[in-house]
mmCIF file of C-alpha atoms in Angstrom:
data_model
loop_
_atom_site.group_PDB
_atom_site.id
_atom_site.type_symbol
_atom_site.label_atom_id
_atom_site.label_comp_id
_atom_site.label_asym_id
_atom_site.label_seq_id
_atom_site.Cartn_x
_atom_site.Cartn_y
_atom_site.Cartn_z
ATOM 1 C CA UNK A 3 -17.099 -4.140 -5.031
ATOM 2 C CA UNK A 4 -13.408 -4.063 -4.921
ATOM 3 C CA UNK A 5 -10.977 -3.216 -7.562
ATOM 4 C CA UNK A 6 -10.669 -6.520 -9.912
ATOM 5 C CA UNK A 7 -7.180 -8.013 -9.739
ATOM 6 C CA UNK A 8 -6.378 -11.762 -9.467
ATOM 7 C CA UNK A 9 -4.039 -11.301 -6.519
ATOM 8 C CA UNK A 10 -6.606 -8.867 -4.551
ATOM 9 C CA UNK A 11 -9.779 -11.052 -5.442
ATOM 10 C CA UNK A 12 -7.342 -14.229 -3.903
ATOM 11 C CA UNK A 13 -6.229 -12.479 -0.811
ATOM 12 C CA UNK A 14 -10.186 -11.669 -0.778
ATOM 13 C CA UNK A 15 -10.469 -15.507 -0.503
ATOM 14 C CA UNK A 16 -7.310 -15.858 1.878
ATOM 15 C CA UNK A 17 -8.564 -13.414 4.211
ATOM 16 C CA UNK A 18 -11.780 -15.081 4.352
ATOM 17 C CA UNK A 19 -10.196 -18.348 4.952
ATOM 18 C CA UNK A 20 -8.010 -16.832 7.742
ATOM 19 C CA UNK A 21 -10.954 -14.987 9.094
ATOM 20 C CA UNK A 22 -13.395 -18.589 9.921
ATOM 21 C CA UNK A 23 -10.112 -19.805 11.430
ATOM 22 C CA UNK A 24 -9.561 -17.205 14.262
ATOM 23 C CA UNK A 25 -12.358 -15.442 15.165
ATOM 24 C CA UNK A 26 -13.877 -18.811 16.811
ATOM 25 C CA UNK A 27 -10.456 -18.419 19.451
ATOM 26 C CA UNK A 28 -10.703 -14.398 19.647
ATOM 27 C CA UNK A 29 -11.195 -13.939 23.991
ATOM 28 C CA UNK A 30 -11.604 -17.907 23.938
ATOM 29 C CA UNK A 31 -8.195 -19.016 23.940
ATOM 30 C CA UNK A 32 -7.143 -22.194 25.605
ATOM 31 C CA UNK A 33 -3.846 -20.295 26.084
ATOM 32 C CA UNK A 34 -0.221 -19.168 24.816
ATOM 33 C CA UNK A 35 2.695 -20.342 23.891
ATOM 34 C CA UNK A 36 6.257 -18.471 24.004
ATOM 35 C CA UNK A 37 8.530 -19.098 20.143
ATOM 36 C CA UNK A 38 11.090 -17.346 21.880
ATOM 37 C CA UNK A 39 14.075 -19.128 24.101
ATOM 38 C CA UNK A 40 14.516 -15.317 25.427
ATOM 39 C CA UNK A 41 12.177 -12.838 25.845
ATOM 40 C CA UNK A 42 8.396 -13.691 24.729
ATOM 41 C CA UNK A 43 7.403 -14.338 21.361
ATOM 42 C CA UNK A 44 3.831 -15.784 22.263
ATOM 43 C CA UNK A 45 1.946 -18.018 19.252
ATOM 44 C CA UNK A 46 -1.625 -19.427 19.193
ATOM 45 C CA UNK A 47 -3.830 -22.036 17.797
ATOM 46 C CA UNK A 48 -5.298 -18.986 16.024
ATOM 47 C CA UNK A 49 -1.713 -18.339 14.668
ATOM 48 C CA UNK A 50 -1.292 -21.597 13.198
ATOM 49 C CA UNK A 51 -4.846 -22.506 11.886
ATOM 50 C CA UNK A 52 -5.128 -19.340 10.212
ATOM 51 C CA UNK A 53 -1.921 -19.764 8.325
ATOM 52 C CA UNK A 54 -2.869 -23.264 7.483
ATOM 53 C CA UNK A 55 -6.167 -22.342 6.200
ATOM 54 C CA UNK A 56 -4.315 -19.620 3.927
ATOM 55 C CA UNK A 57 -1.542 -22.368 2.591
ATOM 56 C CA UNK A 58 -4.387 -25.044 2.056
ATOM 57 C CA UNK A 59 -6.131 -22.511 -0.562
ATOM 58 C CA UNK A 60 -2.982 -21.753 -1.731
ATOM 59 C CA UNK A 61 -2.479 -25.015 -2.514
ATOM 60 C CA UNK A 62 -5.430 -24.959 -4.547
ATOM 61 C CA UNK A 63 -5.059 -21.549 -6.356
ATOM 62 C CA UNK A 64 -1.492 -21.268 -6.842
ATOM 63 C CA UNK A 65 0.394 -24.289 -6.680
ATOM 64 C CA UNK A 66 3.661 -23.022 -9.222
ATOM 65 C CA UNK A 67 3.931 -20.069 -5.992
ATOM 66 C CA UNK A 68 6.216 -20.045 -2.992
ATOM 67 C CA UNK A 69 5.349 -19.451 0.217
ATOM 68 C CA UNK A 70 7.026 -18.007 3.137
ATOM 69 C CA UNK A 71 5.137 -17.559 6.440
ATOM 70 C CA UNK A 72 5.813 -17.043 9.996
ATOM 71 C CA UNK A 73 4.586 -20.535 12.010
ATOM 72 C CA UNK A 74 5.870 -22.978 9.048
ATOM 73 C CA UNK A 75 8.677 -23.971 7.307
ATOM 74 C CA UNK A 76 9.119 -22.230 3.709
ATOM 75 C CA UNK A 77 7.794 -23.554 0.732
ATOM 76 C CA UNK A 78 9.279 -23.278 -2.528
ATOM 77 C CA UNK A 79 7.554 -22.622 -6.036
ATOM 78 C CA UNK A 80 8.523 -22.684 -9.864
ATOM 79 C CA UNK A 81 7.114 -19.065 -10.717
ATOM 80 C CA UNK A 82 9.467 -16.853 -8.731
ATOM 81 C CA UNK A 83 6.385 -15.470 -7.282
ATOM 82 C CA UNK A 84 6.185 -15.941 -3.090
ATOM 83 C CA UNK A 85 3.243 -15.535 -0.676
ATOM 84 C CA UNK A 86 4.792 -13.656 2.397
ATOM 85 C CA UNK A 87 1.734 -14.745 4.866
ATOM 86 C CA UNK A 88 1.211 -13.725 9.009
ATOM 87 C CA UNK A 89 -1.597 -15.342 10.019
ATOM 88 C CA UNK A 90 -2.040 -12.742 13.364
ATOM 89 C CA UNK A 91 0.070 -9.626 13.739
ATOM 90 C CA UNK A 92 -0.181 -8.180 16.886
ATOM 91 C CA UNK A 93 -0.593 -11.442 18.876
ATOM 92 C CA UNK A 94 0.220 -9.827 21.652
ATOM 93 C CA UNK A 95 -3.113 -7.474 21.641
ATOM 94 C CA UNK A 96 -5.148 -10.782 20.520
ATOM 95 C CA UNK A 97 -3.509 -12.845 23.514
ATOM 96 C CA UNK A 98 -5.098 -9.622 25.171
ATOM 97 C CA UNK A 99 -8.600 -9.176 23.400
ATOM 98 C CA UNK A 100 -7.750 -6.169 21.792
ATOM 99 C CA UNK A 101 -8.806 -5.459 18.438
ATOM 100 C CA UNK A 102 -5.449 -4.133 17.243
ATOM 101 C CA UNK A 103 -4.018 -7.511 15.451
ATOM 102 C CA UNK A 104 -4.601 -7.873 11.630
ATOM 103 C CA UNK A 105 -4.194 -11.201 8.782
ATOM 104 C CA UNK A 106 -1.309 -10.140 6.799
ATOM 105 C CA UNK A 107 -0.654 -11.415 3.481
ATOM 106 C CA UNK A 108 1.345 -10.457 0.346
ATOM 107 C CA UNK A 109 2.784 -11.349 -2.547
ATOM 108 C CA UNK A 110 5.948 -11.236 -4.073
ATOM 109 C CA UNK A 111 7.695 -11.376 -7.370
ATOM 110 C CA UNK A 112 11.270 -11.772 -6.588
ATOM 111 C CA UNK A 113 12.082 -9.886 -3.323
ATOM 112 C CA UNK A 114 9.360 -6.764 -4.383
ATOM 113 C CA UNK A 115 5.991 -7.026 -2.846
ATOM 114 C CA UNK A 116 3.639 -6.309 -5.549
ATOM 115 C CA UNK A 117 0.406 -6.738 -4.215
ATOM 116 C CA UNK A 118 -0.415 -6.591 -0.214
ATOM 117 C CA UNK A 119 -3.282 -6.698 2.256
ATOM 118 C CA UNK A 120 -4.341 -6.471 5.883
ATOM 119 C CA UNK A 121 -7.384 -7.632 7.294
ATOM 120 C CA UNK A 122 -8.970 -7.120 10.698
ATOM 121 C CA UNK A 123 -11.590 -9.624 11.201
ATOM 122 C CA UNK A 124 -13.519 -8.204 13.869
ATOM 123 C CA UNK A 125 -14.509 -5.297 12.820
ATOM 124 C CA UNK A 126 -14.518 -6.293 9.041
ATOM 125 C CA UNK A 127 -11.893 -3.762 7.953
ATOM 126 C CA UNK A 128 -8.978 -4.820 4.836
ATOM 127 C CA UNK A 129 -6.809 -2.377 3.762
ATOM 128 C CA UNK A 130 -4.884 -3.617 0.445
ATOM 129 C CA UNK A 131 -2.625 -2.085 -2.478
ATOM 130 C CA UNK A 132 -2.252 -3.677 -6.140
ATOM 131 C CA UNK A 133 -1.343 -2.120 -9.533
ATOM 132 C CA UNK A 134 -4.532 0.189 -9.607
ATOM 133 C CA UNK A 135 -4.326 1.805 -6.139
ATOM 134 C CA UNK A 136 -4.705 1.789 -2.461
ATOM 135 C CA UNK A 137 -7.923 0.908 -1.120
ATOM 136 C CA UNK A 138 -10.390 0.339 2.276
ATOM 137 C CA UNK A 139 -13.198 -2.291 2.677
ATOM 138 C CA UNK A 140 -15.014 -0.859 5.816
ATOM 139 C CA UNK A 141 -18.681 0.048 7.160
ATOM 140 C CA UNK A 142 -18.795 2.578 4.227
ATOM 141 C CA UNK A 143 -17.985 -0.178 1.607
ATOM 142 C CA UNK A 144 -14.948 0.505 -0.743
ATOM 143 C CA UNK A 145 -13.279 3.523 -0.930
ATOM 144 C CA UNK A 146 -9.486 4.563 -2.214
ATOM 145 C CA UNK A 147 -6.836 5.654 0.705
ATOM 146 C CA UNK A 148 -4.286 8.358 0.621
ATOM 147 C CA UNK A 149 -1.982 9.534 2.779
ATOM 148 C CA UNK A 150 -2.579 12.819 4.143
ATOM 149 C CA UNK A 151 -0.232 16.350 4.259
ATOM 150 C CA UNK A 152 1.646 16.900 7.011
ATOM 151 C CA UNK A 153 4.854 19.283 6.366
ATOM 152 C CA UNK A 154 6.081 20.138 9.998
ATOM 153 C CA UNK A 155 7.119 17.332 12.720
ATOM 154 C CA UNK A 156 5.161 19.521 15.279
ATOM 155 C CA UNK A 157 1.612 18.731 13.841
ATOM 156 C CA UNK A 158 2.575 14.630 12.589
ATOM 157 C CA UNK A 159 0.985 12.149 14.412
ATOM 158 C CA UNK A 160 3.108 9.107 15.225
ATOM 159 C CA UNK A 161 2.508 5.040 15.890
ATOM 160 C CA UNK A 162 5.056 3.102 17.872
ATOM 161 C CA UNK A 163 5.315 -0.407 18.616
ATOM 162 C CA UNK A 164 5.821 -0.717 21.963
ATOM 163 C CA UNK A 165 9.040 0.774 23.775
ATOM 164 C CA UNK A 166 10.577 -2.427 25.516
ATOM 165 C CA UNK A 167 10.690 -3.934 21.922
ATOM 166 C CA UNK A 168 13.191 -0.563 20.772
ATOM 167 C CA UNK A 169 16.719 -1.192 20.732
ATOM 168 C CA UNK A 170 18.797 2.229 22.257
ATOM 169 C CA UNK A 171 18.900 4.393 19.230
ATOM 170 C CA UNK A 172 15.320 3.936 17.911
ATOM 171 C CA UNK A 173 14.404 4.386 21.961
ATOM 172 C CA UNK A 174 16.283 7.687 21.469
ATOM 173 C CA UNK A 175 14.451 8.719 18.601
ATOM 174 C CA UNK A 176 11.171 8.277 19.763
ATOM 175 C CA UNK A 177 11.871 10.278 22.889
ATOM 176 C CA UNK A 178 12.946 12.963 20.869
ATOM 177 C CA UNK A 179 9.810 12.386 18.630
ATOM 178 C CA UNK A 180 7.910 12.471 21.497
ATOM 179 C CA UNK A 181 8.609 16.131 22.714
ATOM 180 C CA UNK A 182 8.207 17.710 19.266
ATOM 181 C CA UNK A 183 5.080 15.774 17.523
ATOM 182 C CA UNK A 184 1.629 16.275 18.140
ATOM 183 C CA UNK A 185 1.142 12.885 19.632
ATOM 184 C CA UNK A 186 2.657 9.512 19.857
ATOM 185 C CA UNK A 187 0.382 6.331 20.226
ATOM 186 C CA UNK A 188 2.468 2.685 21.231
ATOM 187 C CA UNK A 189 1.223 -0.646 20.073
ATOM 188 C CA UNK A 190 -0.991 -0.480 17.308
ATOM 189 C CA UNK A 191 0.925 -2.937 15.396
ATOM 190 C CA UNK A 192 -0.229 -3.649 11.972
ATOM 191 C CA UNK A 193 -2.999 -1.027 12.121
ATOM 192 C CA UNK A 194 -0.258 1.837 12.409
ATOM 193 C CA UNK A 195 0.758 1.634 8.739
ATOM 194 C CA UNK A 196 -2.537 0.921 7.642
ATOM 195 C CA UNK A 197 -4.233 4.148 9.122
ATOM 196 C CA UNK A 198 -1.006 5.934 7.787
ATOM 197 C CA UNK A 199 -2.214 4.969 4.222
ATOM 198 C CA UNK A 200 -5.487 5.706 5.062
ATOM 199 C CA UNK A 201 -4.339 9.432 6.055
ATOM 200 C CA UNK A 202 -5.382 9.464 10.263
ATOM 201 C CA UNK A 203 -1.450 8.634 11.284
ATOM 202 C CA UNK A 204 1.613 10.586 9.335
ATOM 203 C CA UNK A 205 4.733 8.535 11.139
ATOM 204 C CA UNK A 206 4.901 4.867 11.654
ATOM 205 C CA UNK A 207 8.074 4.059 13.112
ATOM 206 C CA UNK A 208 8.972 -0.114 14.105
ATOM 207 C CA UNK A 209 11.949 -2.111 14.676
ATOM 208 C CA UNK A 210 13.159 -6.023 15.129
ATOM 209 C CA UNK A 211 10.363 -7.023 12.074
ATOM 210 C CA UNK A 212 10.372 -9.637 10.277
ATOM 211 C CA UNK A 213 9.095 -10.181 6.257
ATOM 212 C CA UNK A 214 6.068 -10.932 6.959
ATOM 213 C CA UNK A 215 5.259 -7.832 9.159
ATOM 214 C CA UNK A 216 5.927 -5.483 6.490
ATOM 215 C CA UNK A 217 5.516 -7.137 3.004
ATOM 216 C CA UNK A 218 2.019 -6.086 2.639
ATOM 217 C CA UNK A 219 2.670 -2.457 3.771
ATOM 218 C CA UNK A 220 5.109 -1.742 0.881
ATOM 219 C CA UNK A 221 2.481 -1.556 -1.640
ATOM 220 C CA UNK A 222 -0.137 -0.525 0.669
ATOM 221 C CA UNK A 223 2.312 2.103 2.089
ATOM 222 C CA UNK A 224 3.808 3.376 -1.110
ATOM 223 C CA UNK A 225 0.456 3.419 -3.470
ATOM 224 C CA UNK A 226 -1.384 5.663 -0.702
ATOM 225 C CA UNK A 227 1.651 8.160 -1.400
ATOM 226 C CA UNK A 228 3.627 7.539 1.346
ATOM 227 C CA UNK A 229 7.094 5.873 1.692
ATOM 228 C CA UNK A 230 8.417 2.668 3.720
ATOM 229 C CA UNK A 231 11.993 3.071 4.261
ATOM 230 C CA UNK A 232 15.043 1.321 6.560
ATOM 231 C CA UNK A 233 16.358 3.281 9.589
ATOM 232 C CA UNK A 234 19.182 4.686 6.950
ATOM 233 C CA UNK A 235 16.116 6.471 4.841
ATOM 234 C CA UNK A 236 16.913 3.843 1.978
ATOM 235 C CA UNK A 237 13.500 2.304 0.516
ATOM 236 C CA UNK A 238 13.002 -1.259 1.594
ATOM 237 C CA UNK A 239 10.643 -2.755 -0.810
ATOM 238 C CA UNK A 240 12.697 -4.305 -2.926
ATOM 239 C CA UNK A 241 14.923 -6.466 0.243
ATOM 240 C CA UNK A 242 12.051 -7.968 1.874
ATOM 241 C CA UNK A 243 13.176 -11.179 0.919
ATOM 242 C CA UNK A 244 16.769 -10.880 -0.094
ATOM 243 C CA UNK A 245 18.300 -9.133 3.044
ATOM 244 C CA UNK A 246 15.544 -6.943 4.758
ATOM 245 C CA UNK A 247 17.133 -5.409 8.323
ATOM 246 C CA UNK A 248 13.993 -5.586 10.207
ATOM 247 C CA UNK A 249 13.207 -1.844 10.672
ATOM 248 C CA UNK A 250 10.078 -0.126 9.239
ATOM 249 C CA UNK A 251 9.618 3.385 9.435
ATOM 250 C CA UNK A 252 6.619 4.973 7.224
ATOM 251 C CA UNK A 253 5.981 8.191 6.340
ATOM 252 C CA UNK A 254 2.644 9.288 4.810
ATOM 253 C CA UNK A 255 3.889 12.670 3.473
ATOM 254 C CA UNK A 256 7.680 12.728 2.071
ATOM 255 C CA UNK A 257 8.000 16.008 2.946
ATOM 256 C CA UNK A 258 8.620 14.835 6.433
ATOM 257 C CA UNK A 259 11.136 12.350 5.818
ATOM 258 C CA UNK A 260 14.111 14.928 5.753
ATOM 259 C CA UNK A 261 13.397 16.529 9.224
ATOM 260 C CA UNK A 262 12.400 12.701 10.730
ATOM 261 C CA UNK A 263 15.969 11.728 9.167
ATOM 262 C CA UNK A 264 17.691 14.589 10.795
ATOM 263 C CA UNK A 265 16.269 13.230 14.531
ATOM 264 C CA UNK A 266 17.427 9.855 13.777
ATOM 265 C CA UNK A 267 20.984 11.259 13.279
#
């Protein structure tokens, strides 16, 4: 059983939800559309019956909340509380059949994400973060997550999205990254910060995201032990909706984040 919490046991019941929506298009998909007017932002059915499976409960369960998702329009509640909801990250590797895409949803009270989850369908893996913890649903059942110690750049393993999506300097970085760190894996997507907090990955470092790529992580992120911060090294939990940059690099032990910070310059 997982920790009780009203928000977890909902986004129990959202992820659910999400889950009978896509799975029936994962490898089976009639085909893609492109959000973008430049470059390629591509969006599903999946995408947008997933997220309308999560609002409908919503609907039901919390009706006084907000919600802001990533295929509909905003929609605003009395309780200054805000679901931050993306039905598929990593459309990309869906699009492509890989298993590397994950339901995120979160929830918000103000701009702070205070309770966050990610859930991978196919493989029936959720990784989620509330008041008591950090925690794993897999083939093992429910266990707590920590990050793990890593003290020298030379023996961190890092997770990249992928490198046309890198503006110059975080390009730069990476390279630098590259030739010092253990290893360096591209395109994991939402699973990067997840296996961070579950201690198998010690740098996650992304760029160009929007709020709901990252909401969940902050809790998820931060209650394993590590730390989600902006390309500056300033925390960015509590901007995520009041003027989050779109960078998220995570670092699963802080004794890292000086020498990391040094290589961004």
């Amino acid at each position: 059983m997982h920790p009780q919490n009203s928000d977890l046991d909902l986004m129990h019941l959202l992820a659910d939800c999400a889950s009978d929506a896509i799975l029936p298009h994962f490898r089976a998909l009639p085909g893609v559309e492109n959000k973008a007017q430049q470059g390629f932002d591509p969006v599903t059915v999946a995408d947008r019956e997933a997220e309308r499976a999560i609002r409908d409960s919503l609907a039901d369960h919390r009706p006084q909340d907000g919600i802001f998702g990533e295929e509909f329009p905003p929609t605003a509640g009395t309780s200054g509380r805000t679901w931050i909801l993306d039905p598929i990250d990593g459309t990309r590797g869906f699009m492509a059949g890989l298993p590397t895409w994950g339901v995120l949803i979160a929830v918000a009270e103000g701009a702070e994400p205070v309770a966050g989850m990610m859930a991978q369908p196919l493989v029936r893996e959720r990784f989620y973060a509330g008041p008591g913890g950090a925690f794993m649903d897999s083939y093992r059942g429910t266990e707590a997550i920590a990050t793990r110690s890593c003290r020298r750049l030379e023996d961190a393993v890092v997770a990249c999205t992928a490198p046309q999506d890198f503006d110059q300097t975080m390009l730069d970085l990476v390279e630098r990254l590259s030739r010092r760190v253990r290893l360096v894996r591209f395109g994991v997507d939402c699973y990067g910060y997840a296996v961070l907090a579950a201690g198998h990955v010690d740098i996650v470092i992304e760029t160009g995201l929007k709020p709901f790529d990252i909401a969940p992580f902050v809790p998820i992120v931060e209650r394993s032990g590590g730390v989600l911060l902006d390309r500056h090294g300033e925390r960015i939990g509590g901007t995520i909706l009041d003027g989050y940059g779109g960078d998220g690099i995570a670092v699963g032990d802080p004794a890292l984040v000086d020498a990391l910070m040094a290589e961004l310059g």
